CSV table of C-alpha atoms in Angstrom, one decimal:
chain,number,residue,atom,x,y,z
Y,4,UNK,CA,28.6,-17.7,75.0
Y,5,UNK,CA,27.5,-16.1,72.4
Y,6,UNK,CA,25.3,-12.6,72.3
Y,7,UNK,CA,23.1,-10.6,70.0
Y,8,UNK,CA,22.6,-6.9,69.4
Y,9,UNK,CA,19.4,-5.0,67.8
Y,10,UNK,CA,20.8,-2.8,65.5
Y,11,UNK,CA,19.6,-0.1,63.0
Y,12,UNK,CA,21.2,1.2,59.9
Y,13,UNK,CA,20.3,5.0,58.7
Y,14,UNK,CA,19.0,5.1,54.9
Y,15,UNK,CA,22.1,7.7,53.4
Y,16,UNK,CA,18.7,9.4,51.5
Y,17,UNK,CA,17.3,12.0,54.1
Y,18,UNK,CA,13.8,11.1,54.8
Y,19,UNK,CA,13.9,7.3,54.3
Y,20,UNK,CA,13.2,4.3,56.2
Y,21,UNK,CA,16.4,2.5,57.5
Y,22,UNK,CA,17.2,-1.2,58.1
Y,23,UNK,CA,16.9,-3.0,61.6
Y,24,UNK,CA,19.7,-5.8,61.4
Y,25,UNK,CA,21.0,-8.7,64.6
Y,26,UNK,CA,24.4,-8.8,65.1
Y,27,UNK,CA,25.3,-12.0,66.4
Y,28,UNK,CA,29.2,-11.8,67.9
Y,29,UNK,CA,30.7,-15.3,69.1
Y,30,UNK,CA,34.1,-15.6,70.3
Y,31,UNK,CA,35.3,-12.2,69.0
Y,32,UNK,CA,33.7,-12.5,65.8
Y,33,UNK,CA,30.6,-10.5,64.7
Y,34,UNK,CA,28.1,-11.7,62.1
Y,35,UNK,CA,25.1,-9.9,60.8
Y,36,UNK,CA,21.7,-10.9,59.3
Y,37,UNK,CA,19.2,-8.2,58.1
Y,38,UNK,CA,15.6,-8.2,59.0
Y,39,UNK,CA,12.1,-7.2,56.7
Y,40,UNK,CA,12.1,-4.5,59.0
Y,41,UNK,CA,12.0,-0.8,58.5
Y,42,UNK,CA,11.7,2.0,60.3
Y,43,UNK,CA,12.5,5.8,60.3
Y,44,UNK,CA,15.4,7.4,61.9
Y,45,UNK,CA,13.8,9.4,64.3
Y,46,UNK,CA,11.7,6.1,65.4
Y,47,UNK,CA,15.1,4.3,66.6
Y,48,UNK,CA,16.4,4.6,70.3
Y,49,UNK,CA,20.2,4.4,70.0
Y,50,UNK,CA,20.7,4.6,73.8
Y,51,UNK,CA,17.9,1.2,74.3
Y,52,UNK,CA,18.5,0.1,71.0
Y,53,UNK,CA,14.9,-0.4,70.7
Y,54,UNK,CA,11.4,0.7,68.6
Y,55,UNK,CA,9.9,4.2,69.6
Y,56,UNK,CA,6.1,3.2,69.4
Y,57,UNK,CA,5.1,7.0,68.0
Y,58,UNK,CA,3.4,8.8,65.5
Y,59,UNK,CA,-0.1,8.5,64.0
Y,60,UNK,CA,-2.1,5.8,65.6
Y,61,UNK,CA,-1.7,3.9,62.2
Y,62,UNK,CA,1.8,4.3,62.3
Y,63,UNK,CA,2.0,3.6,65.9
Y,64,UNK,CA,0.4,0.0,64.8
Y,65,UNK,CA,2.9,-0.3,62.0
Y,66,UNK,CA,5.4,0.2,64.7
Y,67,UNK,CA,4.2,-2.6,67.5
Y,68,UNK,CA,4.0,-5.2,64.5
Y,69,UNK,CA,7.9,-4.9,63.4
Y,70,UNK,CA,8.6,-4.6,67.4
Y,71,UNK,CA,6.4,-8.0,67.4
Y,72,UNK,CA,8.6,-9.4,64.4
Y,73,UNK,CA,11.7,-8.1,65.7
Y,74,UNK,CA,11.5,-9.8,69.2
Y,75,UNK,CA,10.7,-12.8,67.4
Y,76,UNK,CA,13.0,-13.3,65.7
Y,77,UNK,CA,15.5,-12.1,69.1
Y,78,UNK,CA,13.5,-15.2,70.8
Y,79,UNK,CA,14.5,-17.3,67.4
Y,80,UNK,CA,18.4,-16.0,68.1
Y,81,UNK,CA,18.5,-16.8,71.8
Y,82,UNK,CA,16.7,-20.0,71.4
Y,83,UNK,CA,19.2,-21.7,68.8
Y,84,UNK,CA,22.3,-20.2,71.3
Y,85,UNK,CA,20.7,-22.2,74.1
Y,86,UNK,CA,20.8,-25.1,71.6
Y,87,UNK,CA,24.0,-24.9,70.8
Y,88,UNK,CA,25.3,-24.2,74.2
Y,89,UNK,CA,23.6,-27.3,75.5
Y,90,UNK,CA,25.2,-29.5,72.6
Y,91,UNK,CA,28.7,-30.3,73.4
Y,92,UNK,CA,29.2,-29.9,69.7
Y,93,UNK,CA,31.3,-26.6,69.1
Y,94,UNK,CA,29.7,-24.2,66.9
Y,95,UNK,CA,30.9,-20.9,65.0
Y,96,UNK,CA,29.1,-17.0,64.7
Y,97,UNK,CA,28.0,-18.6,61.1
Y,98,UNK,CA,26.3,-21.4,62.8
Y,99,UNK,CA,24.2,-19.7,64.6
Y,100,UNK,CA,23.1,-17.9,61.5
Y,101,UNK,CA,22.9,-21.0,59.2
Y,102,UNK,CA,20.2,-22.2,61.6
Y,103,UNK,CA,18.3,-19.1,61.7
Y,104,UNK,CA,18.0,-18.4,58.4
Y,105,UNK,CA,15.5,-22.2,58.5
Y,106,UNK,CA,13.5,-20.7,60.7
Y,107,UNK,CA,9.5,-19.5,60.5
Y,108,UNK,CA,9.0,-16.0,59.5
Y,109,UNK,CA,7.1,-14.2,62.6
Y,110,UNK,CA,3.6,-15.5,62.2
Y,111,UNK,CA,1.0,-12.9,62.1
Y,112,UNK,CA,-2.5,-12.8,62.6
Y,113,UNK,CA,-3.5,-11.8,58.9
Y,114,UNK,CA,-0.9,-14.4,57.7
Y,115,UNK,CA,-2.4,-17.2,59.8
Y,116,UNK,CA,-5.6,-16.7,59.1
Y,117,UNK,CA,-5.4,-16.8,55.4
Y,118,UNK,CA,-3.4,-20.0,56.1
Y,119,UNK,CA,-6.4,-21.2,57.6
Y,120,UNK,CA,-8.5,-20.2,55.2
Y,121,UNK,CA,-6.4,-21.9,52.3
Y,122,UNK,CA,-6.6,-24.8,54.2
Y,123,UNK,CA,-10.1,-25.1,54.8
Y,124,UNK,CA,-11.0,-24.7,51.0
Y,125,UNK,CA,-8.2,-27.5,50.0
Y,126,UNK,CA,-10.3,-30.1,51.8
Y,127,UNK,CA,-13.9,-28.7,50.6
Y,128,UNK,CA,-14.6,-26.7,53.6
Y,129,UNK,CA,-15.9,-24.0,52.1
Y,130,UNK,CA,-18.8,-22.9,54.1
Y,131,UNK,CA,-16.0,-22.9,57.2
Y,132,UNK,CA,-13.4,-20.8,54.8
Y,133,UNK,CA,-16.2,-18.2,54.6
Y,134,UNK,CA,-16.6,-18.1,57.9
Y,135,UNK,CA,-13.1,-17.4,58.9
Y,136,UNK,CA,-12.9,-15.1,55.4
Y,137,UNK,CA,-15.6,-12.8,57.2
Y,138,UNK,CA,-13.7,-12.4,60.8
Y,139,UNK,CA,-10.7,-11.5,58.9
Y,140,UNK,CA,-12.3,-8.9,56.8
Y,141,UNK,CA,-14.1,-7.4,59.9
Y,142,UNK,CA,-11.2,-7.6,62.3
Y,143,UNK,CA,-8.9,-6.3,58.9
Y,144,UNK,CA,-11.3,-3.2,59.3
Y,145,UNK,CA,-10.8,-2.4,62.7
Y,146,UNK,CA,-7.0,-2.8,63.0
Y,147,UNK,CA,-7.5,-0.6,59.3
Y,148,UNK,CA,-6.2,-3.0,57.2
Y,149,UNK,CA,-2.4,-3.3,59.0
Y,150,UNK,CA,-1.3,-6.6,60.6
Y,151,UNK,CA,-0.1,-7.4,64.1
Y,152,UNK,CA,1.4,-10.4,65.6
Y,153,UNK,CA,0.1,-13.2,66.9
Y,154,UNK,CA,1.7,-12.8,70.3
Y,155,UNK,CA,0.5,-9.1,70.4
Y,156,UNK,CA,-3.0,-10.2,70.4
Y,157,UNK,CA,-4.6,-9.0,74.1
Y,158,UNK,CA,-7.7,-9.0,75.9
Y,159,UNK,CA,-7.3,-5.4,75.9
Y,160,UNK,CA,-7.8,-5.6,72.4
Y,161,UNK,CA,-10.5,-7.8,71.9
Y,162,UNK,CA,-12.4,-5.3,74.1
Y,163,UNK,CA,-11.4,-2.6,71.8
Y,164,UNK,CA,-12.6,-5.0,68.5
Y,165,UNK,CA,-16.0,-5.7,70.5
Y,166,UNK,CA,-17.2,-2.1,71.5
Y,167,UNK,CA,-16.0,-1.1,67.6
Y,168,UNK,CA,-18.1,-3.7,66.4
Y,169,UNK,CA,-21.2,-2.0,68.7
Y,170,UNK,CA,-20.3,1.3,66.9
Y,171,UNK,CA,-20.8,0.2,64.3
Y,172,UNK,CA,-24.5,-1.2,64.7
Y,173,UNK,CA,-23.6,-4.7,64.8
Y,174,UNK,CA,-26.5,-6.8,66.6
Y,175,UNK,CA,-24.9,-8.8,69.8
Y,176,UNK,CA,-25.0,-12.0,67.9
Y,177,UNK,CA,-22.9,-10.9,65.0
Y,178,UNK,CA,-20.3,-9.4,67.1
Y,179,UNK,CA,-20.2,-12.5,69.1
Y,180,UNK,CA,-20.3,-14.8,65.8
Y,181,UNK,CA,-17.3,-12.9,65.0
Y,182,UNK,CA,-15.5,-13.2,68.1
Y,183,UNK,CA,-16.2,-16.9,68.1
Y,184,UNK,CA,-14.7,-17.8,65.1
Y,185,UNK,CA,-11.3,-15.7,66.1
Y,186,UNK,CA,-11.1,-17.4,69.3
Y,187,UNK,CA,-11.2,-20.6,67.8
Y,188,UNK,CA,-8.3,-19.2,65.4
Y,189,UNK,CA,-6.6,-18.2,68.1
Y,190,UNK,CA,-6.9,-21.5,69.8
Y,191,UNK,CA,-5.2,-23.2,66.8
Y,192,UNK,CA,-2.5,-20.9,66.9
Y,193,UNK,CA,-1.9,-21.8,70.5
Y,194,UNK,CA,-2.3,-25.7,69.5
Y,195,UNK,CA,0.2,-25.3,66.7
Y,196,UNK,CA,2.9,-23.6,69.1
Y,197,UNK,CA,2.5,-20.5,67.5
Y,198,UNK,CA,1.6,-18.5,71.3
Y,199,UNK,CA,0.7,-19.1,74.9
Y,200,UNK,CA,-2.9,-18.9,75.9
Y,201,UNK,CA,-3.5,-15.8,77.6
Y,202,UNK,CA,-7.3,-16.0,78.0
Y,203,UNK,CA,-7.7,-12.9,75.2
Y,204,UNK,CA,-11.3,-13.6,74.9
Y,205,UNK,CA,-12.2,-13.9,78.8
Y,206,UNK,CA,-13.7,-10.3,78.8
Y,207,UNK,CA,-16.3,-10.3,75.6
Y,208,UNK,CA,-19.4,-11.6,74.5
Y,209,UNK,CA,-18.7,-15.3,72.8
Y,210,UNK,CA,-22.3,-16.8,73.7
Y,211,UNK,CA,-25.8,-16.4,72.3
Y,212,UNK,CA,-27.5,-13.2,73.2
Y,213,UNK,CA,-32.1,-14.3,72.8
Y,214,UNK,CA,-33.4,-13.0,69.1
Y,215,UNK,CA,-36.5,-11.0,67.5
Y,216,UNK,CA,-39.2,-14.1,66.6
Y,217,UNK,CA,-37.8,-15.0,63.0
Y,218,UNK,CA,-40.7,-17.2,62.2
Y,219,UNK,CA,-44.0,-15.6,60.7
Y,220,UNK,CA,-47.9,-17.4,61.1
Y,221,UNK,CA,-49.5,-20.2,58.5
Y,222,UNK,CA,-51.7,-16.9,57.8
Y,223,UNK,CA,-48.9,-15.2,56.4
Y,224,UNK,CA,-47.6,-18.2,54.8
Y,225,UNK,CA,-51.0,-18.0,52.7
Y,226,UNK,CA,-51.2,-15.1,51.9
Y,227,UNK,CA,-47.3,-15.4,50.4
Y,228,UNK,CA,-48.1,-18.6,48.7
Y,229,UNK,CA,-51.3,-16.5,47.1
Y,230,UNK,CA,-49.6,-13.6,46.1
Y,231,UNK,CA,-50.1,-13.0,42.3
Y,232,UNK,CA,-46.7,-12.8,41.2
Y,233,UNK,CA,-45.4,-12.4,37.0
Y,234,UNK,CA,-45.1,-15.8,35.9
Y,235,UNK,CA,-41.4,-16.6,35.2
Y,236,UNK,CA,-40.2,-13.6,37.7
Y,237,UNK,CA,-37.5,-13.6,39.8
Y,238,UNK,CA,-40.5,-12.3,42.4
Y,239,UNK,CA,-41.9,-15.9,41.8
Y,240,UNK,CA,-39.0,-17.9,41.7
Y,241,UNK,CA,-37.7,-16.7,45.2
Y,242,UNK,CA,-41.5,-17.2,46.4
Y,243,UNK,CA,-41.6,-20.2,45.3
Y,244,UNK,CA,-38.3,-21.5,46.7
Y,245,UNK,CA,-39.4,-20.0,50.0
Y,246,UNK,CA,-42.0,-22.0,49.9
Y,247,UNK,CA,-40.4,-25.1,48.7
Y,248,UNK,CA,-38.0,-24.3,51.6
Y,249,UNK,CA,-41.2,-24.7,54.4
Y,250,UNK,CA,-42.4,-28.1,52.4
Y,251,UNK,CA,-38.9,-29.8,52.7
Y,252,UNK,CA,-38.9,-29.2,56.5
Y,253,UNK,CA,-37.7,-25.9,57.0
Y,254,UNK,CA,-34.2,-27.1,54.4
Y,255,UNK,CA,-31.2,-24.5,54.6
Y,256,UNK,CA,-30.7,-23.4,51.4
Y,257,UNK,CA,-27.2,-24.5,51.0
Y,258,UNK,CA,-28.9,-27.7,50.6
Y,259,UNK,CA,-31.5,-27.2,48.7
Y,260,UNK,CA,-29.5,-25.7,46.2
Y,261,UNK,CA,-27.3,-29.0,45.9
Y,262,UNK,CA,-29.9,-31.3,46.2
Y,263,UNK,CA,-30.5,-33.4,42.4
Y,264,UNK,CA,-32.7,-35.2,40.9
Y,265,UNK,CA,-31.3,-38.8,41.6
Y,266,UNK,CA,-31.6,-37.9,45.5
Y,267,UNK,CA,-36.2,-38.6,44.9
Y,268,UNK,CA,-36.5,-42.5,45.4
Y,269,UNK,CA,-39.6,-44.4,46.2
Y,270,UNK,CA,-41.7,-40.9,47.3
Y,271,UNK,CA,-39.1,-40.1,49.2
Y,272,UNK,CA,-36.1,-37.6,49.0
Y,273,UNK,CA,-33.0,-38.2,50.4
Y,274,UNK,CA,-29.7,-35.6,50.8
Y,275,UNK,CA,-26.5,-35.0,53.5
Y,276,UNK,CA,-26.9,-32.1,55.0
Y,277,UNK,CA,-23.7,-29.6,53.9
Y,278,UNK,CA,-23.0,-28.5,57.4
Y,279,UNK,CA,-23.0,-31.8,59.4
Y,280,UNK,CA,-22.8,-34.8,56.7
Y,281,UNK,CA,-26.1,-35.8,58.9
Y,282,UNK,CA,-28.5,-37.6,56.2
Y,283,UNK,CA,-31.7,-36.8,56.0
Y,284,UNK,CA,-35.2,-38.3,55.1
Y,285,UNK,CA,-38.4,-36.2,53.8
Y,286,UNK,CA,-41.5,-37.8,52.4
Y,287,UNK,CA,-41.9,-35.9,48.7
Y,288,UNK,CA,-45.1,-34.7,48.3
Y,289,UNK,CA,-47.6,-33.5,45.4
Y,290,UNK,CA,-46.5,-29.7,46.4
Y,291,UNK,CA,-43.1,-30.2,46.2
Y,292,UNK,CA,-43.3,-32.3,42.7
Y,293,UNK,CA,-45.4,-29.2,41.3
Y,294,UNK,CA,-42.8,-26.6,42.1
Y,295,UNK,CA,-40.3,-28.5,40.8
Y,296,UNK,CA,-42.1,-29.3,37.7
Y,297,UNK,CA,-42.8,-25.8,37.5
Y,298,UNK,CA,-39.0,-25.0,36.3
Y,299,UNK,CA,-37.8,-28.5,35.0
Y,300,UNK,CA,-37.0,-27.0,32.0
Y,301,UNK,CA,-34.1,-25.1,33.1
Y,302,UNK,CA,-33.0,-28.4,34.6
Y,303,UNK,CA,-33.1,-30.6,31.5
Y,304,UNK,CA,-29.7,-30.7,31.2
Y,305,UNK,CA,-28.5,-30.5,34.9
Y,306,UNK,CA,-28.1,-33.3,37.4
Y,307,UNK,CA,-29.6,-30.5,40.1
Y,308,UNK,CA,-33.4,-30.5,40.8
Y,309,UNK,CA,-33.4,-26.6,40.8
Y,310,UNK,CA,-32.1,-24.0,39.0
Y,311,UNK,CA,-30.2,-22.5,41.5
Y,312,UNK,CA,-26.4,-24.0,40.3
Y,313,UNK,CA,-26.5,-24.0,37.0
Y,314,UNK,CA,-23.0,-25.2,35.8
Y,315,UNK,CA,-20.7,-27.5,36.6
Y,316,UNK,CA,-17.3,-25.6,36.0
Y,317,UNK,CA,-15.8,-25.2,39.5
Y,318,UNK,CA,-18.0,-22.6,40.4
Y,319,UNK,CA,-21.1,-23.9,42.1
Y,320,UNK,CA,-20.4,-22.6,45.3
Y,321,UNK,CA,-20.3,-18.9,43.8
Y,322,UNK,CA,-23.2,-19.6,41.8
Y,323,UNK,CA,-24.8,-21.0,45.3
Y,324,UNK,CA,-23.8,-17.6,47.5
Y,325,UNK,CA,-24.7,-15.3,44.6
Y,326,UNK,CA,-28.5,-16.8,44.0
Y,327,UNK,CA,-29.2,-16.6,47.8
Y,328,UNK,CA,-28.4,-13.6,47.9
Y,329,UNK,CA,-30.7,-12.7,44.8
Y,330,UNK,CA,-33.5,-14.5,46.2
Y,331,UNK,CA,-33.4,-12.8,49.5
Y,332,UNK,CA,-33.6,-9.4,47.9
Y,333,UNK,CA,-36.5,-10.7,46.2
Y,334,UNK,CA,-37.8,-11.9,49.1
Y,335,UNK,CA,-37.7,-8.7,52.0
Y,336,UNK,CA,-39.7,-6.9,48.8
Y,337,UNK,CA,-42.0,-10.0,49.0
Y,338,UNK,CA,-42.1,-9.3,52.9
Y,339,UNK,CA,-43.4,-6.2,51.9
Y,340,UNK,CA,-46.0,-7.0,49.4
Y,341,UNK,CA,-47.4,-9.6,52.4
Y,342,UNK,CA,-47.2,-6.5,55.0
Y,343,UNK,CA,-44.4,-8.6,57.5
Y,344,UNK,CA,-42.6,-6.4,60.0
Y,345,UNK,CA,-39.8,-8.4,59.8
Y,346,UNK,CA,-37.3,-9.0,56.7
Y,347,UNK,CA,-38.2,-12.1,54.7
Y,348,UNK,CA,-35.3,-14.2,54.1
Y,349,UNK,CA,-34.9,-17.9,53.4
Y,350,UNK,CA,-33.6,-18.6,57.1
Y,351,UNK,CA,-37.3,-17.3,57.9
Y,352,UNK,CA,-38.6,-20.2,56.1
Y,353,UNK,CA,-36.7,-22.6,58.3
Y,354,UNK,CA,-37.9,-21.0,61.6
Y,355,UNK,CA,-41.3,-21.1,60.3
Y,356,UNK,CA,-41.1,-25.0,59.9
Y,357,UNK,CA,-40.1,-25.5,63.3
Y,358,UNK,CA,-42.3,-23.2,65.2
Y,359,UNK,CA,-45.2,-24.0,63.0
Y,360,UNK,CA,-44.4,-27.8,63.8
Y,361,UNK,CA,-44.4,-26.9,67.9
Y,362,UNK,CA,-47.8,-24.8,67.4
Y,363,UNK,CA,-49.0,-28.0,66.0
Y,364,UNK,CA,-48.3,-29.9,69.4
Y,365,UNK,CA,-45.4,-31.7,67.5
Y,366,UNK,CA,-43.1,-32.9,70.0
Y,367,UNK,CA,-40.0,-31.1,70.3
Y,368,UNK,CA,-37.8,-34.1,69.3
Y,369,UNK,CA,-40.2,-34.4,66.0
Y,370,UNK,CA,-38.9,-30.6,65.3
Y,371,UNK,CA,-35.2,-31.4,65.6
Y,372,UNK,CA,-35.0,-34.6,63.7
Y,373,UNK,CA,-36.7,-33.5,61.3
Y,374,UNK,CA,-34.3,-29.9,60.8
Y,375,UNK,CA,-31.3,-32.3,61.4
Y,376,UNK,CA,-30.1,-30.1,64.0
Y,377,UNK,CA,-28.5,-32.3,66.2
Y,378,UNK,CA,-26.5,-29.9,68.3
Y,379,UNK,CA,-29.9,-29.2,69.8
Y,380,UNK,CA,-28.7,-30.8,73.5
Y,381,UNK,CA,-32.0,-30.9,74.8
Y,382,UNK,CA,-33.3,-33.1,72.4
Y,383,UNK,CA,-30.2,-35.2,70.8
Y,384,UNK,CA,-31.1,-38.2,73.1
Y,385,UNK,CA,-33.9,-38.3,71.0
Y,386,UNK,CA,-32.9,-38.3,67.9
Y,387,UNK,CA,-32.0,-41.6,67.1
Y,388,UNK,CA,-35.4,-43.0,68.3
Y,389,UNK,CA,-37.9,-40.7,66.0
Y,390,UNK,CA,-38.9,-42.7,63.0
Y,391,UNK,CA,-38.9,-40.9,59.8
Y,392,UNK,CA,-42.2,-41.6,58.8
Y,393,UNK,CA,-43.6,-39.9,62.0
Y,394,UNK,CA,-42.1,-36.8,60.5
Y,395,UNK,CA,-43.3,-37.1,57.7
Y,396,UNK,CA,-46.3,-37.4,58.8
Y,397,UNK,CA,-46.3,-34.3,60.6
Y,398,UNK,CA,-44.9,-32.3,57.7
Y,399,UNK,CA,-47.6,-33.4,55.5
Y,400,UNK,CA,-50.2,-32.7,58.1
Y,401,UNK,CA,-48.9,-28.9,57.9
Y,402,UNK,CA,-48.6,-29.0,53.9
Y,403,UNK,CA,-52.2,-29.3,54.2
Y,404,UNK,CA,-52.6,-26.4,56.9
Y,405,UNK,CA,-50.8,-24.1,54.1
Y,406,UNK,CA,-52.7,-25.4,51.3
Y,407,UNK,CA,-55.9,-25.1,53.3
């Protein structure tokens, strides 16, 4: 049967990294194939022919990802001599190699992540792509920017991730949105083959941890809506989407910044919501035709209702991100001007529908079907049941409240 040997090679220049190598021997005769791996001298254990995990913690990170790689590809070696053994084909030292050489690459996390990500955006999941783009660049941060493999990943670790997180400042909810999205990486790695579920994410915080009040009183809403703001500011436009943002029932902004002008039929306006597909009905009112009016002009030529994506060039989604983020800046000094204690944000706007709506005596089902938020499970059973035109109803009868 055949066997395989770890090996490492000595760089002849004093000082530099040398080669880690398999030698593969079969019936007296000894082939070698070369690794990506290299390490230092000094960091080789002739006697166990193994990795010495040592050095600076960075280093010592560097270290346990080649270790990772090389034992993959040991696993690769052993696995194809089991093959061949169990075939009553005979096979040579060059076979063995021939069939390695077709094998994956040791998948790492970084790797598999930006695989996902890739993947994501070919099929227009953008929104999901961000998502996974942000875990990366966090979990990038902690590990200091230097990979490890998939199989290396630990529970240990995640606690590590989670309490650097809360060094850091993060609020229990983003540290858990993070850790959320990883696990569900890690659970496609699993799916795919890639590693055994070992539970890595049993000991952290993946749930929902109760929030600061978001939403802010139809006083406040007023006095925002009253504020005397330079005509043709960016101060007024981001007030003005805010408040465009309460009339069409609380809208994410994501939406409301794809929504176009061929979506307003027979007084009413209809658009799929980005996140779900779930389409949605709202009854367009006088308030929201005079906002809109109020910057058709920088529409003339667009198919969008609002000047929020402004060309068509590949783009919008950049154009999207980088105006909510504009508009929120706008908005916390908005905040200000008002005297909130909390940060104004377009997410605020949405919390206000809702709670606003409940204050009103609004059923609760009314509030979900009219936000679209069907993972609500308390109230999905309801969904399908709540006419339209009964929230519509309700989100004209609070129009008026604001305008009041």
């Amino acid at each position: 049967m055949a066997s395989v040997r770890l090996k490492f090679r000595p760089s002849a220049s004093p000082g530099k990294e040398g080669a880690l190598y398999f030698q593969v021997i079969h019936r007296r005769r000894t082939r070698t194939v070369y690794t990506d791996c290299r390490i230092l001298e000094c960091e080789w254990d002739g006697k166990t022919s193994s990795i010495r995990i040592t050095g600076t913690p960075e280093r010592r990170a560097t270290l346990q990802l080649i270790a990772s790689k090389v034992l993959w590809g040991f696993k690769q070696l052993a696995s194809i001599i089991a093959e061949k053994e169990a075939s009553p084909m005979e096979y040579t030292a060059d076979d063995i190699i021939s069939t390695y050489r077709l094998q994956p690459t040791c998948p790492t996390w970084f790797g598999f992540i930006h695989g996902m990500i890739d993947q994501k955006t070919t099929v227009g999941r953008h929104g999901t792509a961000k998502t996974y783009r942000d875990a990366l660049a966090s979990f990038t941060s902690f590990r200091n920017g230097i990979d490890i493999s998939i199989d290396a990943l630990d529970a240990d670790m995640m606690s590590l991730y989670e309490a650097w997180m809360k060094g850091r400042g993060l609020k229990r909810n983003s540290s858990s949105c993070y850790l959320r999205t990883l696990r569900t990486l890690y659970r496609k790695a699993v799916d795919t083959g890639l590693t055994d579920d070992r539970d890595i994410f049993s000991h952290v915080f993946t749930g929902f941890a109760r929030t600061s009040k978001r939403a802010i009183p139809l006083d406040a809403i007023r006095d925002i809506r009253q504020l005397s703001l330079p005509d043709g500011s960016a101060l007024a436009f981001a007030r003005d989407l805010f408040m465009l943002c309460i009339y069409l029932q609380g809208i994410s902004f994501i939406d409301m910044a794809y929504l176009k002008k061929s979506d307003i039929r027979n007084g009413q306006l209809k658009y799929n919501r980005k996140k779900t597909g779930q389409t949605l009905t709202v009854s367009w009112e006088p308030p929201m035709q005079k906002l809109v009016e109020t910057y058709e002009h920088m529409t003339i030529d667009s198919p969008y209702l609002l000047p929020i994506i402004t060309r068509q060039d590949g783009t919008e989604r950049q154009q999207y991100e980088r105006m909510e983020h504009n508009v929120n800046r706008n908005l916390k000094k908005i905040g200000e001007m008002a005297g909130l204690h909390i940060p104004l944000t377009t997410y605020v706007a949405r919390h206000t529908w809702a709670s606003t709506m409940r204050d009103m005596g609004c059923d609760l089902s009314i509030v979900s079907k009219g936000l679209g938020h069907e993972s609500l499970k308390t109230t999905q059973i309801y969904l399908s049941t709540i006419d339209t035109t009964t929230v519509a109803k309700a989100n004209r009868k609070m129009i008026g409240k604001i305008l009041k």
